[in-house]
Amino acid sequence: MRKYLWLLLILFLAACGSSTSGEDTPKEKAKESGETTAEGNIVEEQEPTTTFENGTLETDKFTLTIAKTEIIQSPMESNPGLFVTFKLTNKTQDEDVIPNETLGFLMARQENETSRIDLMDNYHFLDAFGDEDDVETYNKMVDLDNASANALLPGKSIEFVEAYGLDNDQYDVVFTGYDDVTATEVGEYTVKLK
């Protein structure tokens, strides 16, 4: 009986140790996917395809430009906000681009005396350009806000807006652009508040 157990164990180990299936080794798979292998060999990394220069983010699918910025104050908010007008161009031939989704390529930050803060793009701006009786201005802001969620057709351009809540009105806001494939920083753009 013991002889059969040893024979089964040897067959099992031989079967586990052989690699005759023609599959790629882990090192070959890592090289194809741009990863680092367990042995510590560095495999070729992908280069970013996105650029961010002078306030313009350029990808294979779209161009996003920071066209205008202004400090605003909504009666609904305690701090001021940064109102940004973006120009978006869909460079594709057959894909829609959602303006809100393109903002995921940008991160807005601001410093104060002690810290660096990531700014949120949820500032209430609908009433920042006129009082509650100014229905025309309010409706214009609602239309601008809605435009950021509408699908932009191939080959078309649009302006849309976003408002970021500021920590203060003293320190500059820095937008950092990111490449979506490599998740690396590809540039910065500074908005001077003073």
Short mmCIF file of N, CA and C in Angstrom, two decimals, residues 67-178:
data_model
loop_
_atom_site.label_atom_id
_atom_site.label_comp_id
_atom_site.label_asym_id
_atom_site.label_seq_id
_atom_site.Cartn_x
_atom_site.Cartn_y
_atom_site.Cartn_z
N ALA A 67 -11.67 77.76 -20.37
CA ALA A 67 -11.84 78.97 -21.17
C ALA A 67 -11.92 80.24 -20.33
N LYS A 68 -12.56 80.15 -19.14
CA LYS A 68 -12.76 81.34 -18.31
C LYS A 68 -12.95 80.92 -16.86
N THR A 69 -12.44 81.71 -15.93
CA THR A 69 -12.65 81.44 -14.51
C THR A 69 -13.04 82.75 -13.81
N GLU A 70 -13.89 82.63 -12.80
CA GLU A 70 -14.24 83.80 -11.99
C GLU A 70 -14.67 83.36 -10.60
N ILE A 71 -14.40 84.22 -9.63
CA ILE A 71 -14.81 83.94 -8.25
C ILE A 71 -16.25 84.41 -8.09
N ILE A 72 -17.07 83.53 -7.50
CA ILE A 72 -18.48 83.86 -7.28
C ILE A 72 -18.84 83.63 -5.82
N GLN A 73 -19.98 84.18 -5.42
CA GLN A 73 -20.49 83.94 -4.07
C GLN A 73 -21.98 83.67 -4.16
N SER A 74 -22.36 82.46 -3.83
CA SER A 74 -23.77 82.10 -3.77
C SER A 74 -24.31 82.42 -2.38
N PRO A 75 -25.54 82.93 -2.28
CA PRO A 75 -26.14 83.15 -0.96
C PRO A 75 -26.35 81.85 -0.19
N MET A 76 -26.33 80.72 -0.90
CA MET A 76 -26.53 79.41 -0.27
C MET A 76 -25.23 78.83 0.31
N GLU A 77 -24.09 79.46 0.04
CA GLU A 77 -22.79 78.94 0.45
C GLU A 77 -22.09 79.91 1.39
N SER A 78 -21.30 79.38 2.32
CA SER A 78 -20.57 80.24 3.25
C SER A 78 -19.25 80.73 2.65
N ASN A 79 -18.61 79.92 1.81
CA ASN A 79 -17.34 80.29 1.18
C ASN A 79 -17.57 80.68 -0.28
N PRO A 80 -16.61 81.37 -0.87
CA PRO A 80 -16.73 81.68 -2.29
C PRO A 80 -16.52 80.42 -3.14
N GLY A 81 -16.83 80.55 -4.41
CA GLY A 81 -16.64 79.45 -5.34
C GLY A 81 -15.85 79.91 -6.55
N LEU A 82 -15.28 78.94 -7.27
CA LEU A 82 -14.60 79.21 -8.52
C LEU A 82 -15.48 78.69 -9.64
N PHE A 83 -16.00 79.61 -10.44
CA PHE A 83 -16.89 79.28 -11.56
C PHE A 83 -16.02 79.15 -12.81
N VAL A 84 -16.03 77.96 -13.41
CA VAL A 84 -15.16 77.68 -14.55
C VAL A 84 -16.00 77.38 -15.78
N THR A 85 -15.69 78.07 -16.87
CA THR A 85 -16.31 77.77 -18.15
C THR A 85 -15.32 76.94 -18.95
N PHE A 86 -15.76 75.74 -19.35
CA PHE A 86 -14.94 74.83 -20.14
C PHE A 86 -15.43 74.81 -21.58
N LYS A 87 -14.50 74.63 -22.51
CA LYS A 87 -14.86 74.38 -23.90
C LYS A 87 -14.43 72.95 -24.21
N LEU A 88 -15.38 72.16 -24.72
CA LEU A 88 -15.14 70.74 -25.00
C LEU A 88 -15.39 70.47 -26.47
N THR A 89 -14.43 69.78 -27.12
CA THR A 89 -14.57 69.36 -28.50
C THR A 89 -14.45 67.85 -28.57
N ASN A 90 -15.45 67.20 -29.16
CA ASN A 90 -15.45 65.76 -29.37
C ASN A 90 -14.67 65.47 -30.66
N LYS A 91 -13.52 64.81 -30.54
CA LYS A 91 -12.67 64.55 -31.69
C LYS A 91 -12.97 63.21 -32.37
N THR A 92 -13.90 62.44 -31.84
CA THR A 92 -14.18 61.12 -32.40
C THR A 92 -15.07 61.22 -33.63
N GLN A 93 -15.16 60.12 -34.36
CA GLN A 93 -16.03 60.04 -35.53
C GLN A 93 -17.37 59.38 -35.21
N ASP A 94 -17.39 58.57 -34.13
CA ASP A 94 -18.60 57.78 -33.89
C ASP A 94 -18.93 57.55 -32.41
N GLU A 95 -18.35 58.34 -31.51
CA GLU A 95 -18.64 58.18 -30.08
C GLU A 95 -19.12 59.49 -29.47
N ASP A 96 -20.09 59.39 -28.57
CA ASP A 96 -20.51 60.56 -27.80
C ASP A 96 -19.53 60.77 -26.65
N VAL A 97 -19.42 62.01 -26.20
CA VAL A 97 -18.59 62.35 -25.04
C VAL A 97 -19.49 63.09 -24.06
N ILE A 98 -19.48 62.66 -22.80
CA ILE A 98 -20.27 63.32 -21.75
C ILE A 98 -19.38 64.36 -21.07
N PRO A 99 -19.74 65.64 -21.12
CA PRO A 99 -18.88 66.68 -20.54
C PRO A 99 -18.48 66.42 -19.08
N ASN A 100 -19.44 66.05 -18.23
CA ASN A 100 -19.11 65.78 -16.82
C ASN A 100 -18.03 64.73 -16.67
N GLU A 101 -18.04 63.71 -17.53
CA GLU A 101 -17.07 62.62 -17.41
C GLU A 101 -15.66 63.08 -17.76
N THR A 102 -15.53 64.09 -18.61
CA THR A 102 -14.19 64.57 -18.96
C THR A 102 -13.51 65.26 -17.79
N LEU A 103 -14.30 65.76 -16.83
CA LEU A 103 -13.71 66.42 -15.67
C LEU A 103 -12.98 65.45 -14.76
N GLY A 104 -13.20 64.15 -14.95
CA GLY A 104 -12.47 63.15 -14.18
C GLY A 104 -10.98 63.13 -14.51
N PHE A 105 -10.58 63.78 -15.60
CA PHE A 105 -9.18 63.87 -15.98
C PHE A 105 -8.46 65.02 -15.26
N LEU A 106 -9.23 65.86 -14.55
CA LEU A 106 -8.67 67.03 -13.86
C LEU A 106 -8.92 66.95 -12.37
N MET A 107 -7.95 67.43 -11.59
CA MET A 107 -8.09 67.54 -10.14
C MET A 107 -7.77 68.98 -9.77
N ALA A 108 -8.68 69.63 -9.03
CA ALA A 108 -8.47 71.01 -8.59
C ALA A 108 -8.06 71.01 -7.13
N ARG A 109 -6.99 71.75 -6.83
CA ARG A 109 -6.48 71.83 -5.46
C ARG A 109 -6.19 73.29 -5.11
N GLN A 110 -6.23 73.53 -3.79
CA GLN A 110 -5.91 74.86 -3.29
C GLN A 110 -5.22 74.71 -1.94
N GLU A 111 -4.31 75.61 -1.65
CA GLU A 111 -3.65 75.60 -0.36
C GLU A 111 -4.24 76.68 0.53
N ASN A 112 -4.01 76.51 1.82
CA ASN A 112 -4.26 77.60 2.76
C ASN A 112 -2.98 77.75 3.60
N GLU A 113 -3.04 78.34 4.77
CA GLU A 113 -1.83 78.57 5.56
C GLU A 113 -1.14 77.27 5.97
N THR A 114 -1.90 76.19 6.09
CA THR A 114 -1.32 74.95 6.63
C THR A 114 -1.50 73.72 5.76
N SER A 115 -2.43 73.73 4.81
CA SER A 115 -2.80 72.49 4.14
C SER A 115 -3.03 72.67 2.64
N ARG A 116 -3.05 71.53 1.94
CA ARG A 116 -3.45 71.48 0.53
C ARG A 116 -4.79 70.73 0.50
N ILE A 117 -5.78 71.33 -0.15
CA ILE A 117 -7.15 70.80 -0.14
C ILE A 117 -7.57 70.44 -1.55
N ASP A 118 -8.16 69.23 -1.71
CA ASP A 118 -8.79 68.86 -2.97
C ASP A 118 -10.15 69.55 -3.03
N LEU A 119 -10.39 70.32 -4.07
CA LEU A 119 -11.64 71.07 -4.19
C LEU A 119 -12.73 70.21 -4.79
N MET A 120 -13.92 70.33 -4.25
CA MET A 120 -15.07 69.58 -4.73
C MET A 120 -15.81 70.42 -5.76
N ASP A 121 -16.38 69.76 -6.77
CA ASP A 121 -17.10 70.47 -7.84
C ASP A 121 -18.60 70.44 -7.60
N ASN A 122 -18.99 70.74 -6.37
CA ASN A 122 -20.41 70.72 -6.01
C ASN A 122 -20.89 72.06 -5.45
N TYR A 123 -20.27 73.14 -5.86
CA TYR A 123 -20.65 74.45 -5.37
C TYR A 123 -21.97 74.87 -6.00
N HIS A 124 -22.89 75.37 -5.20
CA HIS A 124 -24.20 75.81 -5.68
C HIS A 124 -24.04 77.17 -6.35
N PHE A 125 -24.19 77.21 -7.67
CA PHE A 125 -23.94 78.46 -8.40
C PHE A 125 -25.17 79.02 -9.10
N LEU A 126 -26.29 78.33 -9.05
CA LEU A 126 -27.46 78.76 -9.82
C LEU A 126 -27.94 80.15 -9.44
N ASP A 127 -27.73 80.55 -8.19
CA ASP A 127 -28.20 81.86 -7.73
C ASP A 127 -27.06 82.84 -7.50
N ALA A 128 -25.87 82.55 -8.01
CA ALA A 128 -24.71 83.40 -7.75
C ALA A 128 -24.61 84.59 -8.69
N PHE A 129 -25.44 84.64 -9.74
CA PHE A 129 -25.33 85.71 -10.73
C PHE A 129 -26.55 86.63 -10.75
N GLY A 130 -27.43 86.46 -9.80
CA GLY A 130 -28.60 87.32 -9.71
C GLY A 130 -29.46 86.86 -8.55
N ASP A 131 -30.34 87.77 -8.09
CA ASP A 131 -31.19 87.39 -6.97
C ASP A 131 -32.29 86.43 -7.43
N GLU A 132 -33.07 85.96 -6.48
CA GLU A 132 -34.08 84.93 -6.77
C GLU A 132 -35.19 85.42 -7.69
N ASP A 133 -35.35 86.72 -7.83
CA ASP A 133 -36.37 87.27 -8.73
C ASP A 133 -35.90 87.34 -10.18
N ASP A 134 -34.60 87.16 -10.41
CA ASP A 134 -34.04 87.23 -11.76
C ASP A 134 -34.18 85.85 -12.42
N VAL A 135 -35.39 85.58 -12.92
CA VAL A 135 -35.72 84.27 -13.48
C VAL A 135 -34.91 83.99 -14.74
N GLU A 136 -34.67 85.00 -15.55
CA GLU A 136 -33.93 84.81 -16.81
C GLU A 136 -32.50 84.32 -16.55
N THR A 137 -31.80 84.98 -15.61
CA THR A 137 -30.43 84.57 -15.29
C THR A 137 -30.42 83.19 -14.65
N TYR A 138 -31.36 82.93 -13.75
CA TYR A 138 -31.44 81.62 -13.09
C TYR A 138 -31.65 80.52 -14.14
N ASN A 139 -32.56 80.73 -15.07
CA ASN A 139 -32.81 79.73 -16.12
C ASN A 139 -31.59 79.52 -17.00
N LYS A 140 -30.85 80.59 -17.28
CA LYS A 140 -29.62 80.46 -18.06
C LYS A 140 -28.61 79.58 -17.34
N MET A 141 -28.49 79.76 -16.03
CA MET A 141 -27.56 78.94 -15.24
C MET A 141 -28.01 77.47 -15.21
N VAL A 142 -29.31 77.26 -15.13
CA VAL A 142 -29.83 75.89 -15.15
C VAL A 142 -29.50 75.23 -16.49
N ASP A 143 -29.67 75.95 -17.58
CA ASP A 143 -29.33 75.41 -18.90
C ASP A 143 -27.85 75.08 -19.01
N LEU A 144 -26.99 75.96 -18.50
CA LEU A 144 -25.55 75.69 -18.51
C LEU A 144 -25.21 74.47 -17.67
N ASP A 145 -25.87 74.34 -16.53
CA ASP A 145 -25.64 73.19 -15.66
C ASP A 145 -26.09 71.90 -16.34
N ASN A 146 -27.24 71.93 -16.99
CA ASN A 146 -27.76 70.73 -17.67
C ASN A 146 -26.89 70.32 -18.85
N ALA A 147 -26.26 71.29 -19.52
CA ALA A 147 -25.42 71.00 -20.69
C ALA A 147 -24.27 70.07 -20.34
N SER A 148 -23.83 70.09 -19.10
CA SER A 148 -22.69 69.25 -18.72
C SER A 148 -23.04 67.76 -18.64
N ALA A 149 -24.33 67.44 -18.62
CA ALA A 149 -24.75 66.03 -18.56
C ALA A 149 -25.23 65.49 -19.90
N ASN A 150 -25.36 66.36 -20.90
CA ASN A 150 -25.85 65.93 -22.21
C ASN A 150 -24.71 65.36 -23.05
N ALA A 151 -25.02 64.32 -23.82
CA ALA A 151 -24.02 63.69 -24.68
C ALA A 151 -23.63 64.62 -25.83
N LEU A 152 -22.33 64.86 -25.97
CA LEU A 152 -21.81 65.68 -27.06
C LEU A 152 -21.53 64.79 -28.26
N LEU A 153 -22.14 65.12 -29.39
CA LEU A 153 -22.05 64.31 -30.60
C LEU A 153 -20.65 64.38 -31.21
N PRO A 154 -20.27 63.37 -32.01
CA PRO A 154 -18.96 63.36 -32.66
C PRO A 154 -18.74 64.61 -33.52
N GLY A 155 -17.52 65.17 -33.42
CA GLY A 155 -17.16 66.32 -34.23
C GLY A 155 -17.74 67.65 -33.77
N LYS A 156 -18.45 67.67 -32.66
CA LYS A 156 -19.10 68.90 -32.18
C LYS A 156 -18.35 69.49 -31.00
N SER A 157 -18.63 70.77 -30.72
CA SER A 157 -18.04 71.48 -29.58
C SER A 157 -19.15 72.13 -28.76
N ILE A 158 -18.87 72.32 -27.48
CA ILE A 158 -19.85 72.94 -26.58
C ILE A 158 -19.10 73.63 -25.45
N GLU A 159 -19.74 74.65 -24.86
CA GLU A 159 -19.26 75.24 -23.62
C GLU A 159 -20.15 74.75 -22.50
N PHE A 160 -19.53 74.38 -21.39
CA PHE A 160 -20.29 74.01 -20.20
C PHE A 160 -19.55 74.54 -18.98
N VAL A 161 -20.22 74.52 -17.84
CA VAL A 161 -19.65 75.14 -16.64
C VAL A 161 -19.62 74.16 -15.48
N GLU A 162 -18.74 74.48 -14.54
CA GLU A 162 -18.66 73.76 -13.27
C GLU A 162 -18.22 74.76 -12.22
N ALA A 163 -18.64 74.56 -10.99
CA ALA A 163 -18.25 75.45 -9.90
C ALA A 163 -17.64 74.65 -8.77
N TYR A 164 -16.49 75.10 -8.31
CA TYR A 164 -15.73 74.44 -7.25
C TYR A 164 -15.80 75.28 -5.99
N GLY A 165 -16.07 74.63 -4.87
CA GLY A 165 -16.07 75.33 -3.60
C GLY A 165 -14.64 75.64 -3.17
N LEU A 166 -14.35 76.91 -2.89
CA LEU A 166 -13.01 77.32 -2.49
C LEU A 166 -12.85 77.24 -0.98
N ASP A 167 -11.65 76.95 -0.54
CA ASP A 167 -11.32 77.02 0.87
C ASP A 167 -11.15 78.47 1.30
N ASN A 168 -10.62 79.29 0.38
CA ASN A 168 -10.35 80.69 0.66
C ASN A 168 -10.28 81.45 -0.66
N ASP A 169 -10.18 82.76 -0.60
CA ASP A 169 -10.05 83.54 -1.83
C ASP A 169 -8.67 84.19 -1.93
N GLN A 170 -7.69 83.64 -1.22
CA GLN A 170 -6.34 84.19 -1.19
C GLN A 170 -5.34 83.39 -2.03
N TYR A 171 -5.41 82.08 -1.93
CA TYR A 171 -4.42 81.22 -2.57
C TYR A 171 -4.91 80.72 -3.93
N ASP A 172 -3.97 80.60 -4.87
CA ASP A 172 -4.28 80.17 -6.22
C ASP A 172 -4.86 78.75 -6.24
N VAL A 173 -5.59 78.45 -7.30
CA VAL A 173 -6.12 77.11 -7.53
C VAL A 173 -5.26 76.46 -8.62
N VAL A 174 -4.86 75.22 -8.38
CA VAL A 174 -4.04 74.50 -9.35
C VAL A 174 -4.84 73.31 -9.88
N PHE A 175 -5.03 73.27 -11.19
CA PHE A 175 -5.63 72.12 -11.85
C PHE A 175 -4.51 71.20 -12.33
N THR A 176 -4.62 69.92 -11.99
CA THR A 176 -3.65 68.92 -12.43
C THR A 176 -4.35 67.99 -13.40
N GLY A 177 -3.74 67.76 -14.56
CA GLY A 177 -4.29 66.84 -15.56
C GLY A 177 -3.71 65.45 -15.38
N TYR A 178 -4.54 64.43 -15.64
CA TYR A 178 -4.13 63.03 -15.50
C TYR A 178 -4.41 62.27 -16.79
#
